[in-house]
CSV table of C-alpha atoms in Angstrom, one decimal:
chain,number,residue,atom,x,y,z
A,458,MET,CA,0.1,0.1,-0.1
A,459,ALA,CA,2.8,2.4,0.7
A,460,ALA,CA,4.8,1.5,-2.4
A,461,ALA,CA,1.3,2.4,-4.5
A,462,CYS,CA,1.1,5.8,-2.3
A,463,ALA,CA,4.5,6.7,-3.4
A,464,VAL,CA,3.8,5.8,-7.0
A,465,THR,CA,0.6,7.9,-7.1
A,466,ALA,CA,2.1,10.8,-5.4
A,467,ALA,CA,5.2,11.0,-7.9
A,468,ALA,CA,3.1,10.6,-11.0
A,469,VAL,CA,0.0,12.4,-10.4
A,470,LEU,CA,-0.1,14.6,-7.1
A,471,LEU,CA,0.9,18.1,-8.3
A,472,PRO,CA,0.4,21.9,-6.7
A,473,LEU,CA,-2.9,22.9,-7.8
A,474,ALA,CA,-2.2,27.0,-7.2
A,475,GLN,CA,-1.0,27.4,-10.6
A,476,ALA,CA,-1.1,25.5,-13.8
A,477,ALA,CA,1.1,26.4,-16.7
A,478,PRO,CA,0.1,26.3,-20.0
A,479,GLU,CA,1.1,23.5,-22.5
A,480,GLY,CA,3.3,25.9,-24.3
A,481,GLY,CA,4.9,27.2,-21.1
A,482,HIS,CA,3.5,30.9,-21.7
A,483,PRO,CA,2.5,32.8,-18.8
A,484,ALA,CA,-0.9,32.5,-17.1
A,485,VAL,CA,-3.5,35.1,-18.3
A,486,VAL,CA,-6.4,36.0,-16.4
A,487,HIS,CA,-9.5,36.8,-18.6
A,488,GLU,CA,-11.7,39.7,-17.4
A,489,PRO,CA,-15.3,38.3,-16.1
A,490,GLY,CA,-16.9,37.9,-18.9
A,491,ALA,CA,-22.8,3.7,-20.2
A,492,VAL,CA,-23.4,3.1,-16.7
A,493,ALA,CA,-26.6,1.4,-15.7
A,494,ALA,CA,-29.4,3.6,-14.5
A,495,ALA,CA,-29.5,3.8,-10.6
A,496,PRO,CA,-31.9,5.1,-8.0
A,497,GLN,CA,-32.5,8.6,-7.2
A,498,THR,CA,-30.3,10.1,-5.0
A,499,PRO,CA,-31.5,12.1,-1.7
A,500,TRP,CA,-30.7,15.5,-3.2
A,501,THR,CA,-32.0,14.7,-6.7
A,502,LEU,CA,-35.6,14.4,-4.9
A,503,THR,CA,-35.5,17.9,-3.8
A,504,ASP,CA,-34.5,19.2,-7.3
A,505,THR,CA,-37.0,21.8,-8.6
A,506,CYS,CA,-35.8,22.3,-12.1
A,507,GLN,CA,-36.9,19.9,-15.2
A,508,ASP,CA,-34.5,18.0,-17.2
A,509,PRO,CA,-31.3,19.6,-15.9
A,510,GLU,CA,-29.2,18.3,-18.7
A,511,ALA,CA,-31.2,20.2,-21.3
A,512,SER,CA,-29.1,22.9,-22.7
A,513,LEU,CA,-29.2,25.7,-25.3
A,514,ARG,CA,-29.3,24.7,-28.9
A,515,PRO,CA,-25.9,24.5,-30.7
A,516,SER,CA,-24.9,27.5,-32.9
A,517,ALA,CA,-21.7,29.0,-34.6
A,518,VAL,CA,-22.9,32.4,-34.5
A,519,ASP,CA,-20.4,34.5,-32.8
A,520,GLY,CA,-21.0,36.6,-29.6
A,521,PRO,CA,-19.1,38.8,-27.1
A,522,THR,CA,-17.7,35.8,-25.4
A,523,ILE,CA,-16.3,34.0,-28.3
A,524,GLU,CA,-15.1,37.5,-29.8
A,525,ARG,CA,-13.3,38.1,-26.2
A,526,ILE,CA,-11.8,34.6,-26.5
A,527,ARG,CA,-10.4,35.0,-30.0
A,528,LYS,CA,-8.8,38.5,-29.1
A,529,ALA,CA,-7.2,37.0,-25.8
A,530,GLY,CA,-6.1,34.2,-28.4
A,531,LYS,CA,-6.4,31.7,-25.7
A,532,LEU,CA,-9.2,29.4,-24.4
A,533,VAL,CA,-8.7,29.4,-20.6
A,534,ALA,CA,-9.9,26.1,-19.4
A,535,GLY,CA,-10.3,24.8,-15.7
A,536,VAL,CA,-9.1,21.4,-15.2
A,537,ASP,CA,-8.2,18.5,-13.0
A,538,GLN,CA,-4.4,17.7,-13.4
A,539,ASN,CA,-4.8,14.7,-10.7
A,540,SER,CA,-7.6,12.5,-12.1
A,541,PHE,CA,-5.9,9.4,-14.0
A,542,LYS,CA,-7.2,9.1,-17.7
A,543,TRP,CA,-9.6,12.3,-17.2
A,544,GLY,CA,-7.2,15.1,-16.4
A,545,TYR,CA,-3.9,14.2,-15.5
A,546,ARG,CA,0.2,14.9,-16.0
A,547,ASN,CA,1.3,12.2,-18.3
A,548,PRO,CA,4.6,10.9,-16.6
A,549,VAL,CA,6.2,10.2,-20.1
A,550,ASP,CA,6.3,13.8,-21.0
A,551,GLY,CA,4.5,15.9,-18.3
A,552,ARG,CA,1.9,17.2,-20.6
A,553,LEU,CA,-1.9,17.3,-19.3
A,554,ASP,CA,-3.9,14.3,-20.8
A,555,GLY,CA,-7.0,12.4,-20.6
A,556,PHE,CA,-10.5,12.6,-21.7
A,557,ASP,CA,-11.6,15.8,-20.3
A,558,ILE,CA,-8.1,17.2,-22.0
A,559,ALA,CA,-9.3,16.0,-25.3
A,560,LEU,CA,-12.6,17.5,-25.2
A,561,VAL,CA,-11.0,21.0,-24.3
A,562,LYS,CA,-8.7,20.9,-27.0
A,563,ALA,CA,-11.6,20.2,-29.5
A,564,ILE,CA,-13.2,23.4,-28.4
A,565,ALA,CA,-10.0,25.5,-28.7
A,566,LYS,CA,-9.7,24.2,-32.0
A,567,ASP,CA,-13.1,25.0,-33.1
A,568,ILE,CA,-13.2,28.7,-31.6
A,569,LEU,CA,-9.3,29.5,-32.3
A,570,GLY,CA,-8.4,27.0,-35.2
A,571,ASP,CA,-5.6,25.6,-32.8
A,572,GLU,CA,-6.1,22.8,-30.2
A,573,ASN,CA,-3.1,24.1,-28.3
A,574,ALA,CA,-4.4,27.7,-28.0
A,575,VAL,CA,-5.3,26.9,-24.3
A,576,ILE,CA,-4.2,27.7,-21.1
A,577,TYR,CA,-4.9,25.4,-18.2
A,578,ARG,CA,-5.8,26.0,-14.7
A,579,ALA,CA,-5.7,23.5,-12.5
A,580,ILE,CA,-8.7,24.2,-10.0
A,581,PRO,CA,-10.0,22.2,-6.7
A,582,THR,CA,-13.5,20.5,-6.9
A,583,SER,CA,-14.7,23.2,-4.6
A,584,GLN,CA,-13.5,26.4,-6.6
A,585,ARG,CA,-15.1,25.0,-10.2
A,586,VAL,CA,-17.8,27.3,-9.8
A,587,PRO,CA,-16.2,30.5,-8.2
A,588,ALA,CA,-13.4,30.5,-11.1
A,589,LEU,CA,-16.3,30.8,-13.8
A,590,GLN,CA,-18.1,33.5,-11.7
A,591,ASP,CA,-15.0,35.3,-11.2
A,592,GLY,CA,-13.9,35.0,-14.8
A,593,ARG,CA,-10.7,33.1,-14.0
A,594,VAL,CA,-11.4,30.8,-16.4
A,595,ASP,CA,-14.1,30.5,-19.7
A,596,VAL,CA,-14.9,26.9,-19.3
A,597,VAL,CA,-14.6,24.3,-16.4
A,598,VAL,CA,-13.8,20.4,-18.0
A,599,ARG,CA,-13.6,18.6,-14.7
A,600,THR,CA,-16.0,15.8,-14.6
A,601,MET,CA,-18.5,18.0,-13.4
A,602,THR,CA,-22.1,16.9,-12.8
A,603,ILE,CA,-25.0,18.8,-14.1
A,604,ASN,CA,-27.5,19.3,-11.5
A,605,CYS,CA,-30.6,21.8,-10.4
A,606,LYS,CA,-28.3,23.4,-7.8
A,607,ARG,CA,-25.3,24.2,-10.0
A,608,LEU,CA,-27.5,25.5,-12.5
A,609,GLU,CA,-28.3,28.4,-10.1
A,610,ASP,CA,-24.6,29.3,-10.6
A,611,VAL,CA,-23.3,28.4,-14.0
A,612,ALA,CA,-24.6,27.3,-17.3
A,613,PHE,CA,-23.7,23.7,-18.5
A,614,SER,CA,-23.5,22.4,-22.0
A,615,THR,CA,-25.2,19.1,-22.9
A,616,ALA,CA,-23.9,16.0,-21.5
A,617,TYR,CA,-20.9,14.6,-22.6
A,618,PHE,CA,-20.6,11.6,-20.3
A,619,GLU,CA,-22.8,9.5,-17.9
A,620,ALA,CA,-21.5,8.2,-14.8
A,621,GLY,CA,-22.5,7.2,-11.2
A,622,GLN,CA,-21.4,7.6,-7.5
A,623,GLN,CA,-20.0,4.4,-5.8
A,624,VAL,CA,-17.7,3.2,-2.9
A,625,LEU,CA,-13.7,2.6,-3.6
A,626,ALA,CA,-12.5,0.6,-0.6
A,627,PRO,CA,-9.4,-1.6,0.0
A,628,LYS,CA,-9.7,-5.1,-1.2
A,629,GLY,CA,-10.6,-7.2,1.9
A,630,SER,CA,-12.6,-4.4,3.6
A,631,PRO,CA,-15.9,-4.9,5.4
A,632,ILE,CA,-17.6,-2.1,3.3
A,633,THR,CA,-19.7,-3.5,0.8
A,634,GLY,CA,-21.3,-0.4,-0.8
A,635,TYR,CA,-23.4,2.7,-0.1
A,636,ASP,CA,-25.2,1.2,2.8
A,637,ALA,CA,-25.1,0.2,6.4
A,638,SER,CA,-21.5,-1.2,6.2
A,639,LEU,CA,-20.3,2.4,6.3
A,640,LYS,CA,-21.5,2.8,9.8
A,641,GLY,CA,-18.3,3.9,11.9
A,642,ARG,CA,-16.2,4.2,9.0
A,643,ARG,CA,-14.3,7.2,7.9
A,644,ILE,CA,-15.5,7.9,4.5
A,645,CYS,CA,-14.0,10.5,2.3
A,646,THR,CA,-15.3,12.9,-0.3
A,647,ALA,CA,-14.1,16.0,-2.0
A,648,ALA,CA,-15.7,19.5,-0.8
A,649,GLY,CA,-18.3,20.8,-3.3
A,650,SER,CA,-18.8,17.4,-5.0
A,651,THR,CA,-21.8,15.5,-5.3
A,652,ALA,CA,-20.5,12.8,-3.3
A,653,GLU,CA,-20.2,15.2,-0.5
A,654,THR,CA,-23.7,16.2,-0.9
A,655,ALA,CA,-25.0,12.5,-1.0
A,656,LEU,CA,-23.0,11.7,2.2
A,657,LYS,CA,-24.6,14.5,4.2
A,658,ALA,CA,-28.1,13.6,3.2
A,659,GLN,CA,-27.7,10.0,3.8
A,660,SER,CA,-24.3,9.1,5.7
A,661,TYR,CA,-25.4,5.3,7.1
A,662,GLY,CA,-23.7,6.4,10.4
A,663,ALA,CA,-20.2,7.1,8.7
A,664,VAL,CA,-17.7,9.7,9.7
A,665,PRO,CA,-17.4,12.1,7.0
A,666,VAL,CA,-13.8,13.4,5.7
A,667,SER,CA,-13.9,16.2,3.4
A,668,VAL,CA,-10.6,17.3,1.3
A,669,PRO,CA,-10.0,19.6,-1.4
A,670,ASN,CA,-9.5,17.5,-4.3
A,671,GLN,CA,-10.8,14.1,-5.2
A,672,LEU,CA,-7.0,12.4,-5.4
A,673,ASP,CA,-6.5,13.4,-1.9
A,674,CYS,CA,-9.3,10.9,-0.7
A,675,LEU,CA,-7.0,8.2,-2.4
A,676,VAL,CA,-3.8,9.4,-0.8
A,677,ARG,CA,-5.5,9.2,2.5
A,678,LEU,CA,-6.9,5.9,2.0
A,679,GLN,CA,-3.5,4.8,1.0
A,680,LEU,CA,-2.3,6.1,4.4
A,681,GLY,CA,-4.8,4.4,6.3
A,682,GLU,CA,-6.4,7.5,7.4
A,683,VAL,CA,-9.7,7.0,6.0
A,684,ASP,CA,-11.6,3.7,5.2
A,685,GLY,CA,-13.3,4.1,2.2
A,686,ILE,CA,-14.2,6.9,-0.6
A,687,ILE,CA,-17.3,8.0,-2.4
A,688,THR,CA,-16.9,9.6,-5.8
A,689,ASP,CA,-17.7,9.0,-9.3
A,690,ASN,CA,-17.3,5.5,-10.6
A,691,ALA,CA,-15.6,6.9,-13.7
A,692,LEU,CA,-13.0,8.6,-11.7
A,693,ALA,CA,-12.8,5.7,-9.2
A,694,ALA,CA,-12.0,2.9,-12.1
A,695,GLY,CA,-9.2,5.2,-12.9
A,696,GLN,CA,-7.8,4.9,-9.3
A,697,ALA,CA,-8.4,1.4,-8.8
A,698,ALA,CA,-6.1,0.9,-12.1
A,699,GLN,CA,-3.5,3.1,-10.4
A,700,ASP,CA,-3.6,1.0,-7.2
A,701,PRO,CA,-4.5,-2.9,-7.4
A,702,SER,CA,-5.1,-2.7,-3.5
A,703,VAL,CA,-8.4,-0.9,-3.9
A,704,ARG,CA,-11.5,-1.6,-5.6
A,705,LEU,CA,-15.0,-0.4,-6.3
A,706,VAL,CA,-17.6,-2.3,-4.0
A,707,GLY,CA,-21.5,-2.5,-4.3
A,708,SER,CA,-23.4,-0.7,-7.2
A,709,PRO,CA,-23.6,2.8,-8.5
A,710,PHE,CA,-26.3,4.5,-6.5
A,711,THR,CA,-26.7,7.5,-8.6
A,712,ARG,CA,-26.7,8.5,-12.2
A,713,GLU,CA,-25.3,11.7,-13.3
A,714,PHE,CA,-24.0,13.4,-16.2
A,715,TYR,CA,-20.9,15.4,-16.9
A,716,GLY,CA,-21.3,18.8,-18.9
A,717,VAL,CA,-18.8,21.5,-19.5
A,718,ALA,CA,-19.3,24.2,-17.2
A,719,MET,CA,-19.3,28.3,-18.0
A,720,ASN,CA,-20.3,31.3,-17.1
A,721,LYS,CA,-24.2,31.9,-17.0
A,722,GLU,CA,-24.0,35.1,-19.0
A,723,ALA,CA,-21.9,33.3,-21.7
A,724,THR,CA,-24.6,32.0,-23.7
A,725,ASP,CA,-22.8,32.4,-27.0
A,726,LEU,CA,-20.2,30.3,-25.6
A,727,VAL,CA,-22.8,27.7,-24.5
A,728,ARG,CA,-24.1,27.5,-27.8
A,729,ARG,CA,-20.9,27.1,-29.4
A,730,VAL,CA,-19.6,24.3,-27.1
A,731,ASN,CA,-22.9,22.3,-27.9
A,732,LYS,CA,-22.0,22.6,-31.6
A,733,VAL,CA,-18.5,21.3,-30.8
A,734,LEU,CA,-20.1,18.6,-28.9
A,735,GLU,CA,-22.4,17.6,-31.7
A,736,ASN,CA,-19.7,17.2,-34.0
A,737,TYR,CA,-17.6,15.4,-31.1
A,738,ARG,CA,-20.4,12.7,-31.2
A,739,ALA,CA,-21.2,12.3,-34.7
A,740,GLY,CA,-19.7,9.2,-36.6
A,741,GLY,CA,-20.3,6.4,-34.2
A,742,ASP,CA,-17.3,4.5,-33.5
A,743,ALA,CA,-15.2,6.5,-35.7
A,744,SER,CA,-16.6,9.6,-33.9
A,745,PRO,CA,-14.0,11.8,-31.9
A,746,TRP,CA,-15.9,10.9,-28.7
A,747,MET,CA,-15.4,7.3,-29.2
A,748,GLN,CA,-11.6,7.7,-30.2
A,749,ALA,CA,-11.0,9.5,-26.9
A,750,TYR,CA,-12.8,7.1,-24.9
A,751,VAL,CA,-11.1,4.3,-26.7
A,752,THR,CA,-7.9,6.0,-26.2
A,753,HIS,CA,-8.1,7.2,-22.4
A,754,LEU,CA,-11.4,5.4,-20.7
A,755,LYS,CA,-11.6,2.0,-22.2
A,756,PRO,CA,-8.9,0.4,-20.5
A,757,VAL,CA,-10.1,1.2,-17.1
A,758,LEU,CA,-13.9,1.7,-17.7
A,759,PRO,CA,-14.7,-1.0,-20.4
A,760,GLY,CA,-18.3,-1.4,-21.8
A,761,VAL,CA,-19.5,2.2,-22.5
A,762,ALA,CA,-21.3,2.4,-25.9
A,763,GLY,CA,-21.4,5.7,-26.5
A,764,PRO,CA,-22.0,9.4,-25.3
A,765,PRO,CA,-25.4,10.4,-23.7
A,766,ALA,CA,-27.8,12.0,-26.4
A,767,PRO,CA,-28.2,15.5,-26.1
A,768,LYS,CA,-31.3,17.6,-24.7
A,769,TYR,CA,-32.2,20.9,-25.8
A,770,ARG,CA,-34.6,23.3,-23.9
A,771,ASP,CA,-35.0,26.1,-26.7
């Protein structure tokens, strides 16, 4: 377990305060501008909006946000650099890599004509919404679940991936899933995550432990400081691939959809990202979405047939 912890820290765990862009240019702050269906979770029962995954229809028409990004010459993207296969530092060349990073590049390619015209900002889970509201980033592509509460603060694209919350525990642990086996156990979640919300709503007697980033939970688990983790199974699958001493237990107990998050006022950018996603999904097994899935996720999360179908509200 200690060896696995060392490998994880060396390969993935990096400071989050600053993230240099791929090309090494100084960071620039913009002015504000198929898992199986699972039962509803406690917090979704209180959602008041209808079809939270429904977004604005795609459009290639330029607006003020698109013009600002073009003038700056860079898309500023809030990402993770610690989630294996999603957004992480590739140990071979040190560059950001993963399924989410591939989508960021597609957005930059469409808007700026260059997939590398991106400034990446590594942000903790709890800072995803503030970073958009403060104008520190243009988009957040960071395994961010679309839900009604978040729609009060930010706008989302259509869904680009479906996941579900599940429990990650050491092999041989008495924890059997999101159930009474959590009683008295120290269970880790990332601050501001849907996992944290779920555990607050129904703890099963667990002792909650909150950390800034989801990878911090894995390190604490490896050090024996917590007994289990609740997180998206899509993220947990990558962590289990990194550390063979842990495994997913029980079944997914939510059904969640990831979206690209943006400032609520940036409706032109929302429509443009939805246009990118329309093209990204098109082509079946030859689509850019499926190519990214095969490259990054299939080895750790097999059996996904394709992206979720888009929903529109206008």
